[in-house]
Coordinates of C-alpha atoms in Angstrom, one line a residue:
Chain A
X25 CA 7.8 19.2 -21.1
X26 CA 10.0 20.5 -18.3
X27 CA 9.5 24.1 -17.1
X28 CA 11.6 25.5 -14.4
X29 CA 11.0 29.0 -12.9
X30 CA 13.2 30.7 -10.4
X31 CA 14.1 27.5 -8.7
X32 CA 16.3 27.7 -5.6
X33 CA 17.5 25.2 -3.1
X34 CA 19.3 25.9 0.1
X35 CA 20.9 23.3 2.3
X36 CA 21.0 25.2 5.6
X37 CA 22.7 28.4 4.6
X38 CA 24.5 26.9 1.6
X39 CA 22.9 27.7 -1.6
X40 CA 23.0 24.8 -4.1
X41 CA 20.7 26.2 -6.7
X42 CA 20.2 29.9 -7.1
X43 CA 17.1 31.0 -9.0
X44 CA 17.4 29.1 -12.2
X45 CA 14.9 29.0 -15.0
X46 CA 14.8 27.0 -18.2
X47 CA 12.5 24.8 -20.3
X48 CA 13.0 21.6 -22.1
X49 CA 10.9 21.2 -25.3
X50 CA 9.4 17.8 -26.4
X51 CA 11.7 15.5 -28.4
X52 CA 15.0 17.3 -27.7
X53 CA 18.1 16.3 -25.8
X54 CA 19.2 18.9 -23.4
X55 CA 22.6 18.7 -21.8
X56 CA 23.0 20.0 -18.3
X57 CA 26.7 20.9 -18.1
X58 CA 28.7 22.1 -15.2
X59 CA 31.7 21.4 -13.0
X60 CA 31.3 19.1 -10.1
X61 CA 29.2 20.7 -7.3
X62 CA 27.6 23.2 -9.6
X63 CA 24.0 22.1 -8.6
X64 CA 23.2 19.7 -11.4
X65 CA 22.3 16.8 -9.2
X66 CA 20.3 19.0 -6.8
X67 CA 18.2 20.4 -9.7
X68 CA 17.6 16.9 -11.1
X69 CA 16.6 15.7 -7.7
X70 CA 14.0 18.5 -7.4
X71 CA 12.7 17.7 -10.9
X72 CA 12.3 14.0 -10.1
X73 CA 10.4 14.7 -6.8
X74 CA 13.1 13.5 -4.5
X75 CA 13.4 16.8 -2.7
X76 CA 11.3 19.9 -2.8
X77 CA 12.8 23.3 -3.8
X78 CA 13.3 26.0 -1.2
X79 CA 11.5 28.4 -3.6
X80 CA 10.4 28.6 -7.2
X81 CA 8.4 26.1 -9.3
X82 CA 9.0 23.3 -11.6
X83 CA 6.6 21.4 -13.8
X84 CA 7.4 18.1 -15.5
X85 CA 5.0 16.9 -18.3
X86 CA 2.5 19.4 -17.0
X87 CA 2.6 18.4 -13.3
X88 CA 3.9 20.4 -10.5
X89 CA 6.8 18.6 -8.8
X90 CA 5.7 19.6 -5.3
X91 CA 1.9 19.5 -5.5
X92 CA 1.6 16.5 -7.9
X93 CA 4.7 14.7 -6.9
X94 CA 3.3 11.2 -7.4
X95 CA 2.0 12.1 -10.9
X96 CA 5.5 13.5 -11.8
X97 CA 7.2 10.4 -10.4
X98 CA 5.0 8.1 -12.5
X99 CA 5.8 9.8 -15.8
X100 CA 9.5 10.4 -15.3
X101 CA 12.2 7.9 -16.0
X102 CA 15.1 8.7 -13.8
X103 CA 18.6 7.3 -13.6
X104 CA 20.3 8.6 -10.4
X105 CA 24.0 9.5 -10.5
X106 CA 25.4 6.6 -8.5
X107 CA 22.9 4.0 -10.0
X108 CA 21.8 2.7 -6.6
X109 CA 20.6 -0.9 -6.9
X110 CA 19.9 -3.9 -4.6
X111 CA 23.0 -6.1 -4.9
X112 CA 21.1 -9.2 -3.6
X113 CA 18.5 -9.1 -6.3
X114 CA 18.8 -10.6 -9.8
X115 CA 18.4 -8.3 -12.8
X116 CA 15.0 -9.7 -13.7
X117 CA 13.8 -9.7 -10.1
X118 CA 14.8 -6.0 -9.8
X119 CA 13.1 -4.9 -13.0
X120 CA 10.0 -6.9 -12.1
X121 CA 10.0 -5.2 -8.7
X122 CA 10.3 -1.8 -10.3
X123 CA 7.5 -2.6 -12.7
X124 CA 5.2 -3.5 -9.8
X125 CA 6.1 -0.3 -8.0
X126 CA 4.9 1.5 -11.1
X127 CA 1.6 -0.4 -10.8
X128 CA 2.0 -2.5 -14.0
X129 CA 0.1 -5.8 -14.2
X130 CA 1.9 -9.0 -15.1
X131 CA 1.5 -8.9 -19.0
X132 CA 2.4 -5.3 -19.2
X133 CA 5.4 -5.8 -16.9
X134 CA 6.7 -8.8 -19.0
X135 CA 6.3 -6.9 -22.2
X136 CA 8.0 -3.8 -20.8
X137 CA 10.9 -5.7 -19.3
X138 CA 11.5 -7.6 -22.6
X139 CA 11.6 -4.2 -24.4
X140 CA 13.8 -2.5 -21.9
X141 CA 16.2 -5.5 -21.8
X142 CA 16.5 -5.5 -25.5
X143 CA 17.2 -1.8 -25.7
X144 CA 19.8 -1.9 -23.0
X145 CA 21.6 -5.1 -24.2
X146 CA 20.8 -6.9 -20.9
X147 CA 19.7 -10.2 -22.2
X148 CA 22.7 -12.3 -21.0
X149 CA 22.7 -10.7 -17.5
X150 CA 19.1 -11.2 -16.8
X151 CA 19.5 -14.0 -14.2
X152 CA 22.7 -12.7 -12.6
X153 CA 22.7 -11.1 -9.2
X154 CA 23.2 -7.3 -9.5
X155 CA 26.0 -7.4 -6.9
X156 CA 28.2 -9.4 -9.4
X157 CA 27.6 -7.0 -12.3
X158 CA 30.3 -4.7 -13.7
X159 CA 29.8 -1.0 -13.7
X160 CA 28.7 -1.0 -17.3
X161 CA 26.0 -3.6 -16.7
X162 CA 24.8 -1.8 -13.5
X163 CA 24.4 1.4 -15.6
X164 CA 22.3 -0.5 -18.1
X165 CA 20.1 -2.0 -15.4
X166 CA 19.5 1.5 -14.1
X167 CA 18.7 2.7 -17.6
X168 CA 16.4 -0.2 -18.3
X169 CA 14.6 0.7 -15.1
X170 CA 14.3 4.3 -16.2
X171 CA 12.8 3.2 -19.5
X172 CA 10.5 0.5 -18.2
X173 CA 7.3 2.5 -18.1
X174 CA 7.8 4.3 -21.4
X175 CA 8.3 7.6 -19.5
X176 CA 7.2 10.9 -20.9
X177 CA 10.4 12.5 -19.8
X178 CA 13.8 11.0 -19.2
X179 CA 16.1 12.5 -16.6
X180 CA 19.6 11.0 -16.5
X181 CA 22.3 12.1 -14.0
X182 CA 25.7 11.5 -15.6
X183 CA 24.6 8.4 -17.5
X184 CA 28.0 7.6 -19.0
X185 CA 30.3 8.0 -16.0
X186 CA 32.4 4.9 -15.4
X187 CA 31.6 3.2 -18.7
X188 CA 34.3 2.1 -21.1
X189 CA 34.6 3.8 -24.5
X190 CA 32.5 1.3 -26.4
X191 CA 29.8 1.4 -23.8
X192 CA 29.9 5.2 -23.9
X193 CA 29.4 5.2 -27.6
X194 CA 26.5 2.7 -27.3
X195 CA 24.9 4.7 -24.6
X196 CA 25.1 7.8 -26.6
X197 CA 23.6 6.1 -29.6
X198 CA 20.8 4.8 -27.4
X199 CA 20.1 8.3 -26.0
X200 CA 19.9 9.7 -29.6
X201 CA 17.4 6.9 -30.5
X202 CA 15.4 7.5 -27.4
X203 CA 15.1 11.3 -28.0
X204 CA 12.8 10.5 -30.9
X205 CA 10.0 9.6 -28.4
X206 CA 11.1 11.3 -25.1
X207 CA 12.6 14.6 -24.2
X208 CA 15.8 13.9 -22.4
X209 CA 17.5 16.1 -19.8
X210 CA 20.9 14.7 -18.9
X211 CA 23.7 16.0 -16.8
X212 CA 27.4 15.7 -17.6
X213 CA 30.7 17.3 -16.9
X214 CA 32.1 15.9 -20.1
X215 CA 32.0 18.5 -22.8
X216 CA 32.6 16.3 -25.8
X217 CA 29.6 14.2 -24.8
X218 CA 27.2 17.0 -24.5
X219 CA 28.5 18.4 -27.8
X220 CA 28.1 15.0 -29.5
X221 CA 24.4 14.4 -28.6
X222 CA 22.7 17.5 -27.3
X223 CA 20.6 19.9 -29.3
X224 CA 20.6 22.4 -26.4
X225 CA 23.0 23.0 -23.6
X226 CA 22.6 24.6 -20.2
X227 CA 25.8 25.5 -18.4
X228 CA 25.4 25.8 -14.7
X229 CA 28.0 27.1 -12.3
X230 CA 27.6 27.6 -8.6
X231 CA 23.8 27.2 -8.8
X232 CA 23.3 29.6 -11.6
X233 CA 22.7 29.1 -15.3
X234 CA 25.5 31.1 -16.9
X235 CA 24.8 30.2 -20.5
X236 CA 22.3 28.3 -22.6
X237 CA 21.7 27.7 -26.3
X238 CA 22.4 25.4 -29.1
X239 CA 26.0 24.1 -29.6
X240 CA 26.5 26.5 -32.5
X241 CA 25.1 29.5 -30.6
X242 CA 27.4 28.9 -27.7
X243 CA 30.4 28.5 -30.0
X244 CA 29.6 31.7 -31.7
X245 CA 29.6 33.5 -28.3
X246 CA 33.2 32.4 -27.6
X247 CA 34.9 35.4 -29.1
X248 CA 32.3 36.7 -31.4
X249 CA 35.0 36.6 -34.1
X250 CA 36.0 33.7 -36.3
X251 CA 39.4 33.1 -37.7
X252 CA 39.8 32.0 -41.3
X253 CA 43.2 30.9 -42.6
X254 CA 43.6 31.0 -46.4
X255 CA 46.4 30.6 -48.9
X256 CA 45.7 32.0 -52.4
X257 CA 48.0 32.2 -55.5
X258 CA 48.1 35.9 -56.3
X259 CA 50.1 39.1 -55.6
X260 CA 50.1 40.0 -51.9
X261 CA 48.9 43.6 -52.0
X262 CA 46.1 42.9 -54.5
X263 CA 44.8 39.9 -52.6
X264 CA 44.9 41.7 -49.3
X265 CA 42.9 44.7 -50.4
X266 CA 40.4 42.6 -52.2
X267 CA 39.8 40.5 -49.0
X268 CA 39.6 43.5 -46.8
X269 CA 36.7 44.8 -48.9
X270 CA 34.6 41.7 -48.2
X271 CA 31.7 42.2 -45.8
X272 CA 32.4 41.5 -42.1
X273 CA 36.1 41.4 -42.3
X274 CA 37.7 42.9 -39.2
X275 CA 41.4 42.4 -39.8
X276 CA 43.6 40.7 -42.3
X277 CA 47.3 39.8 -41.9
X278 CA 49.1 38.7 -45.0
X279 CA 52.4 37.0 -45.6
X280 CA 54.0 36.2 -48.9
X281 CA 55.2 32.7 -49.6
X282 CA 56.8 32.3 -53.1
X283 CA 53.9 33.6 -55.2
X284 CA 51.3 32.4 -52.7
X285 CA 49.7 34.8 -50.2
X286 CA 49.0 33.4 -46.7
X287 CA 46.1 35.3 -45.1
X288 CA 45.1 35.2 -41.4
X289 CA 41.6 36.7 -41.3
X290 CA 39.5 37.8 -38.4
X291 CA 35.8 38.1 -39.4
X292 CA 32.4 38.6 -37.8
X293 CA 30.7 36.2 -40.1
X294 CA 31.5 33.1 -42.1
X295 CA 34.2 34.6 -44.2
X296 CA 35.2 31.2 -45.6
X297 CA 32.5 31.3 -48.4
X298 CA 33.3 34.9 -49.3
X299 CA 37.0 34.2 -49.7
X300 CA 36.3 31.1 -51.7
X301 CA 34.0 33.0 -54.1
X302 CA 36.5 35.9 -54.4
X303 CA 39.3 33.5 -55.3
X304 CA 37.2 31.8 -57.9
X305 CA 36.1 35.1 -59.5
X306 CA 39.7 36.4 -59.7
X307 CA 41.1 33.1 -60.9
X308 CA 43.4 32.7 -57.9
X309 CA 44.2 29.2 -57.0
X310 CA 43.4 28.1 -53.5
X311 CA 45.9 25.9 -51.5
X312 CA 44.3 26.2 -48.1
X313 CA 41.0 27.5 -46.8
X314 CA 39.8 26.7 -43.4
X315 CA 37.9 28.2 -40.5
X316 CA 39.2 27.7 -37.0
X317 CA 36.3 26.4 -35.0
X318 CA 36.2 27.5 -31.4
X319 CA 35.5 24.5 -29.3
X320 CA 32.8 24.2 -26.7
X321 CA 35.7 23.6 -24.3
X322 CA 36.8 27.2 -25.0
X323 CA 33.3 28.4 -24.2
X324 CA 33.0 26.4 -21.1
X325 CA 36.2 27.6 -19.6
X326 CA 35.5 31.1 -20.7
X327 CA 32.0 31.1 -19.2
X328 CA 33.2 29.8 -15.9
X329 CA 36.2 32.2 -15.7
X330 CA 33.8 35.1 -16.6
X331 CA 31.4 34.0 -13.9
X332 CA 34.3 33.9 -11.4
X333 CA 35.5 37.3 -12.4
X334 CA 32.0 38.7 -12.1
X335 CA 31.7 37.2 -8.7
X336 CA 35.0 38.6 -7.6
X337 CA 33.9 42.0 -8.9
X338 CA 30.7 41.8 -7.0
X339 CA 32.6 41.0 -3.8
X340 CA 34.9 44.0 -4.4
X341 CA 31.8 46.3 -4.9
X342 CA 30.3 45.1 -1.6
X343 CA 33.4 46.2 0.2
Chain B
X1 CA -2.0 -3.0 -3.2
X2 CA 0.4 -4.2 -5.8
X3 CA 2.9 -1.6 -4.9
X4 CA 2.7 -2.5 -1.2
X5 CA 3.0 -6.2 -2.0
X6 CA 6.0 -5.5 -4.2
X7 CA 7.8 -3.7 -1.3
X8 CA 6.9 -6.4 1.2
X9 CA 8.1 -9.1 -1.2
X10 CA 11.4 -7.4 -2.0
X11 CA 12.0 -6.7 1.7
X12 CA 11.5 -10.4 2.6
X13 CA 13.8 -11.5 -0.2
X14 CA 16.5 -9.1 1.0
X15 CA 16.0 -10.2 4.6
X16 CA 16.4 -13.9 3.7
X17 CA 19.5 -13.0 1.6
X18 CA 21.3 -11.6 4.6
X19 CA 22.8 -13.6 7.4
X20 CA 21.1 -11.5 10.0
X21 CA 17.8 -13.2 9.3
X22 CA 19.3 -16.6 10.0
X23 CA 21.2 -15.4 13.1
X24 CA 18.1 -13.9 14.6
X25 CA 15.9 -17.0 13.9
X26 CA 18.6 -19.4 15.2
X27 CA 19.3 -17.2 18.2
X28 CA 15.6 -17.1 19.1
X29 CA 15.1 -20.8 18.8
X30 CA 18.3 -21.6 20.6
X31 CA 17.6 -19.3 23.6
X32 CA 14.0 -20.6 23.8
X33 CA 15.3 -24.2 23.7
X34 CA 17.9 -23.5 26.4
X35 CA 15.2 -22.0 28.6
X36 CA 13.1 -25.1 28.1
X37 CA 15.9 -27.3 29.1
X38 CA 16.7 -25.2 32.2
X39 CA 13.1 -25.4 33.2
X40 CA 12.9 -29.2 32.5
X41 CA 11.7 -29.8 36.0
X42 CA 8.5 -27.9 35.2
X43 CA 7.5 -30.4 32.6
X44 CA 7.6 -33.5 34.8
X45 CA 4.6 -35.9 35.1
X46 CA 1.8 -34.4 37.2
X47 CA 3.0 -30.8 36.5
X48 CA 0.6 -28.4 34.6
X49 CA 1.0 -28.6 30.9
X50 CA 1.7 -24.8 30.4
X51 CA 4.1 -22.8 28.2
X52 CA 4.4 -20.0 30.7
X53 CA 7.9 -21.0 31.9
X54 CA 9.3 -21.3 28.4
X55 CA 8.1 -17.8 27.3
X56 CA 8.4 -16.0 30.6
X57 CA 11.5 -14.1 29.5
X58 CA 10.6 -13.9 25.8
X59 CA 9.8 -10.1 25.9
X60 CA 13.3 -9.5 27.1
X61 CA 14.9 -11.7 24.4
X62 CA 12.7 -9.9 21.8
X63 CA 14.1 -6.5 22.8
X64 CA 17.4 -7.6 21.4
X65 CA 16.3 -9.7 18.5
X66 CA 13.4 -7.6 17.0
X67 CA 15.6 -4.5 16.5
X68 CA 18.3 -6.7 14.9
X69 CA 15.6 -8.1 12.5
X70 CA 14.4 -4.6 11.6
X71 CA 17.6 -2.6 11.7
X72 CA 18.2 -2.9 7.9
X73 CA 14.8 -1.8 6.7
X74 CA 15.4 1.9 6.2
X75 CA 19.1 2.3 7.3
X76 CA 20.3 0.1 4.4
X77 CA 18.2 2.0 1.9
X78 CA 19.7 5.3 3.1
X79 CA 23.3 3.9 3.1
X80 CA 23.2 2.3 -0.4
X81 CA 21.3 5.2 -2.0
X82 CA 18.4 3.0 -3.1
X83 CA 16.3 5.3 -0.9
X84 CA 16.5 7.7 -3.8
X85 CA 15.1 5.2 -6.4
X86 CA 12.3 4.4 -4.0
X87 CA 11.4 8.0 -3.3
X88 CA 11.3 8.8 -7.0
X89 CA 9.1 5.9 -7.8
X90 CA 5.3 6.6 -7.7
X91 CA 4.9 5.1 -4.2
X92 CA 3.8 7.1 -1.2
X93 CA 6.0 7.3 1.9
X94 CA 3.3 5.5 3.9
X95 CA 3.1 2.7 1.4
X96 CA 6.8 2.2 1.5
X97 CA 7.0 2.2 5.3
X98 CA 4.0 -0.1 5.7
X99 CA 5.2 -2.5 3.1
X100 CA 8.5 -2.9 4.9
X101 CA 6.8 -3.2 8.2
X102 CA 4.6 -6.1 6.9
X103 CA 7.7 -7.9 5.7
X104 CA 9.3 -7.6 9.1
X105 CA 6.1 -8.9 10.7
X106 CA 5.9 -11.8 8.4
X107 CA 9.5 -12.7 9.3
X108 CA 8.6 -12.4 12.9
X109 CA 5.6 -14.7 12.6
X110 CA 7.8 -17.3 10.8
X111 CA 10.3 -17.1 13.7
X112 CA 7.4 -17.6 16.2
X113 CA 6.0 -20.5 14.2
X114 CA 9.2 -22.5 14.9
X115 CA 8.3 -22.5 18.6
X116 CA 5.0 -24.3 17.9
X117 CA 7.0 -27.4 18.5
X118 CA 6.5 -26.9 22.3
X119 CA 2.7 -26.9 22.4
X120 CA 2.8 -29.8 19.9
X121 CA 5.1 -31.8 22.2
X122 CA 2.8 -31.0 25.1
X123 CA -0.1 -32.3 23.2
X124 CA 1.7 -35.5 22.6
X125 CA 2.8 -36.0 26.2
X126 CA 0.1 -34.2 28.1
X127 CA -3.0 -32.3 27.9
X128 CA -2.3 -28.5 27.3
X129 CA -5.0 -25.9 27.6
X130 CA -5.3 -24.7 24.0
X131 CA -7.1 -21.6 24.9
X132 CA -4.1 -20.6 27.1
X133 CA -1.7 -21.4 24.3
X134 CA -3.7 -19.3 21.8
X135 CA -3.7 -16.4 24.2
X136 CA 0.0 -16.7 24.7
X137 CA 0.7 -16.7 21.0
X138 CA -1.6 -13.7 20.6
X139 CA 0.5 -11.9 23.2
X140 CA 3.7 -12.8 21.4
X141 CA 2.3 -11.5 18.1
X142 CA 1.2 -8.3 19.7
X143 CA 4.6 -7.9 21.3
X144 CA 6.1 -8.3 17.8
X145 CA 3.7 -5.8 16.3
X146 CA 4.7 -3.1 18.8
X147 CA 8.4 -3.9 19.0
X148 CA 8.8 -4.1 15.2
X149 CA 7.2 -0.7 14.7
X150 CA 9.5 0.8 17.3
X151 CA 12.6 -0.9 15.7
X152 CA 11.6 0.5 12.3
X153 CA 11.4 3.9 13.8
X154 CA 14.9 3.5 15.1
X155 CA 16.1 2.3 11.7
X156 CA 14.5 5.4 10.0
X157 CA 16.7 7.7 12.1
X158 CA 20.1 6.6 10.9
X159 CA 22.0 5.2 7.9
X160 CA 24.1 3.0 10.1
X161 CA 22.6 -0.5 10.9
X162 CA 24.6 -0.9 14.1
X163 CA 23.3 2.4 15.4
X164 CA 19.8 1.5 14.4
X165 CA 20.1 -1.7 16.4
X166 CA 21.3 0.1 19.5
X167 CA 18.7 2.9 19.1
X168 CA 16.1 0.2 18.9
X169 CA 17.3 -2.3 21.5
X170 CA 18.4 0.0 24.3
X171 CA 15.1 1.8 25.0
X172 CA 13.1 -1.4 24.7
X173 CA 15.4 -3.2 27.0
X174 CA 15.5 -0.4 29.5
X175 CA 11.7 -0.1 29.4
X176 CA 11.0 -3.8 29.8
X177 CA 13.5 -4.4 32.6
X178 CA 13.3 -1.2 34.6
X179 CA 9.5 -1.1 34.6
X180 CA 9.3 -4.7 35.5
X181 CA 11.7 -4.3 38.5
X182 CA 10.5 -0.9 39.6
X183 CA 6.8 -1.2 39.5
X184 CA 6.6 -2.7 43.0
X185 CA 8.3 0.4 44.5
X186 CA 5.5 2.7 43.5
X187 CA 2.2 3.1 45.4
X188 CA -1.2 4.3 44.6
X189 CA -1.8 6.3 41.4
X190 CA 1.9 6.3 40.5
X191 CA 1.8 2.6 40.4
X192 CA -1.2 2.7 38.2
X193 CA 0.6 4.8 35.7
X194 CA 3.8 2.8 35.7
X195 CA 1.8 -0.4 35.4
X196 CA 0.5 0.8 32.0
X197 CA 4.0 0.5 30.6
X198 CA 4.8 -2.8 32.2
X199 CA 5.3 -4.8 29.1
X200 CA 6.3 -7.9 31.1
X201 CA 3.2 -7.6 33.1
X202 CA 1.0 -7.1 30.1
X203 CA 2.5 -10.1 28.3
X204 CA 2.2 -12.1 31.5
X205 CA -1.6 -11.7 31.4
X206 CA -1.7 -13.2 27.9
X207 CA 0.7 -15.9 29.0
X208 CA -1.7 -16.9 31.7
X209 CA -4.5 -17.1 29.2
X210 CA -6.1 -13.8 30.0
X211 CA -6.8 -11.7 26.9
X212 CA -7.4 -8.2 28.2
X213 CA -8.7 -5.5 25.8
X214 CA -6.5 -2.8 27.2
X215 CA -3.4 -5.0 26.6
X216 CA -4.4 -5.4 22.9
X217 CA -5.1 -1.7 22.6
X218 CA -1.8 -0.8 24.3
X219 CA 0.4 -2.9 21.8
X220 CA -1.6 -1.9 18.7
X221 CA -1.6 1.8 19.7
X222 CA 2.2 1.7 20.3
X223 CA 2.6 0.2 16.8
X224 CA 0.4 2.9 15.2
X225 CA 2.3 5.7 17.0
X226 CA 5.7 4.5 15.9
X227 CA 4.6 3.7 12.3
X228 CA 3.2 7.2 12.1
X229 CA 6.5 8.6 13.4
X230 CA 8.5 6.5 11.0
X231 CA 6.5 7.9 8.0
X232 CA 7.1 11.4 9.4
X233 CA 10.9 10.8 9.7
X234 CA 10.9 9.4 6.1
X235 CA 9.0 12.5 4.9
X236 CA 11.3 14.8 6.7
X237 CA 14.4 13.3 4.9
X238 CA 13.1 15.0 1.8
X239 CA 13.3 18.4 3.4
X240 CA 17.0 18.2 4.3

């Protein structure tokens, strides 16, 4: 649904987006993750037809963002980062205005507004001036606007910034629900959020995509190795040798604890199951067996640090 | 058409939600009224029933008020960021600019309509030449068409309303006043050229009841030129 090829954007000499490529498949939620100033908003603005790229191409729902800008704009639902709205308008007036801008006739507009209002819990704010609304309500008005025309693609720029925890949870639930009909690309600098709702993640840093994949793939990349902690009831030497023989085990450290053997295992695969089966086979009781899951946070930090190191290295080379 | 109408309607709503609209309208009616009182001698019995004296200085007043009326149109969209929501909606740049322009013009016509009280009073107490009145109002509308386009162009250049007002008002004021006072100093072909830009002179013709085609064309062409430039400026904002 979204296809980006070698997209670059320069503001004067400053490079905001540097030759990125990615695709978003139908009915998936893709999280666009990166520190502030990484190029997320610029990429999103190119995809929504707000600004043209310096080079490269992007297609949204089959339309080129430069050559068929109006077609792209009519099928995309877009929530800009700061949720700009007209403070002097009432919520209903605003949604009605946006419906007209999208060329909907009155019956379609009324039905669309009713549906969007219900989905975004806006019913009680409908007649209030936007200028008096709280941040959470403003966000919902923006989201209702983005959903109004049943877009083929939803592009949301930091949709949960400034919301309270309940609203964040509600918004995430809504996004998951919406992903059933629309592919969603949304940006965020909050890891937990991306981890909670996205099927795929793109990590962008200084205008480049430095990693992409599913949550699990990215986690697996953190160290390559997993750490399994196990405590089995059995003689230390026997337990240690048996575990070492299992497939994929890199290293085992064992300590005795009054008849129990505490193992700290580094493995290339999911050693948890193997250890569990081994213990069952030998009749060793199991007191603890857990796999330390590397968090996405670890990955994020590692990816960005790696990128910085590579860059520093490149600068050294140039000298 | 629906999109254009939506933009015009929203723009009018915003205009009438801001104090500027009321200040501009009140200012125009007040100044026009004050001029009428100063010229009270001209309306005595036996004097010609003409509006010329009331509207003599209107082009100058409009150089201040029309840019104030139109200064929000684009500047405010840039400042508040709503420009982004407009530019990502399926509306062409020309539709957006023209929709906003229409709203400003409708506002201007409402403002003018308030001064119809003067010809009506004249009808009650005298016998005005309605052809002349019609020509005068046509001149006023044409002035508005040209000035509004120029003021919108000024608004398209900046995100600051005050700057937009100054960028709109200063050149208009300079043009109207300087050409009016300097035109007599030129001779021959130079005078011919300067005369083309004599807005007071062109308006004066309408005020006297003379509808000249070149005057109509001058004001309309000015409007088209600046609307075109405004669309180009809006387009160029995408490329930055």
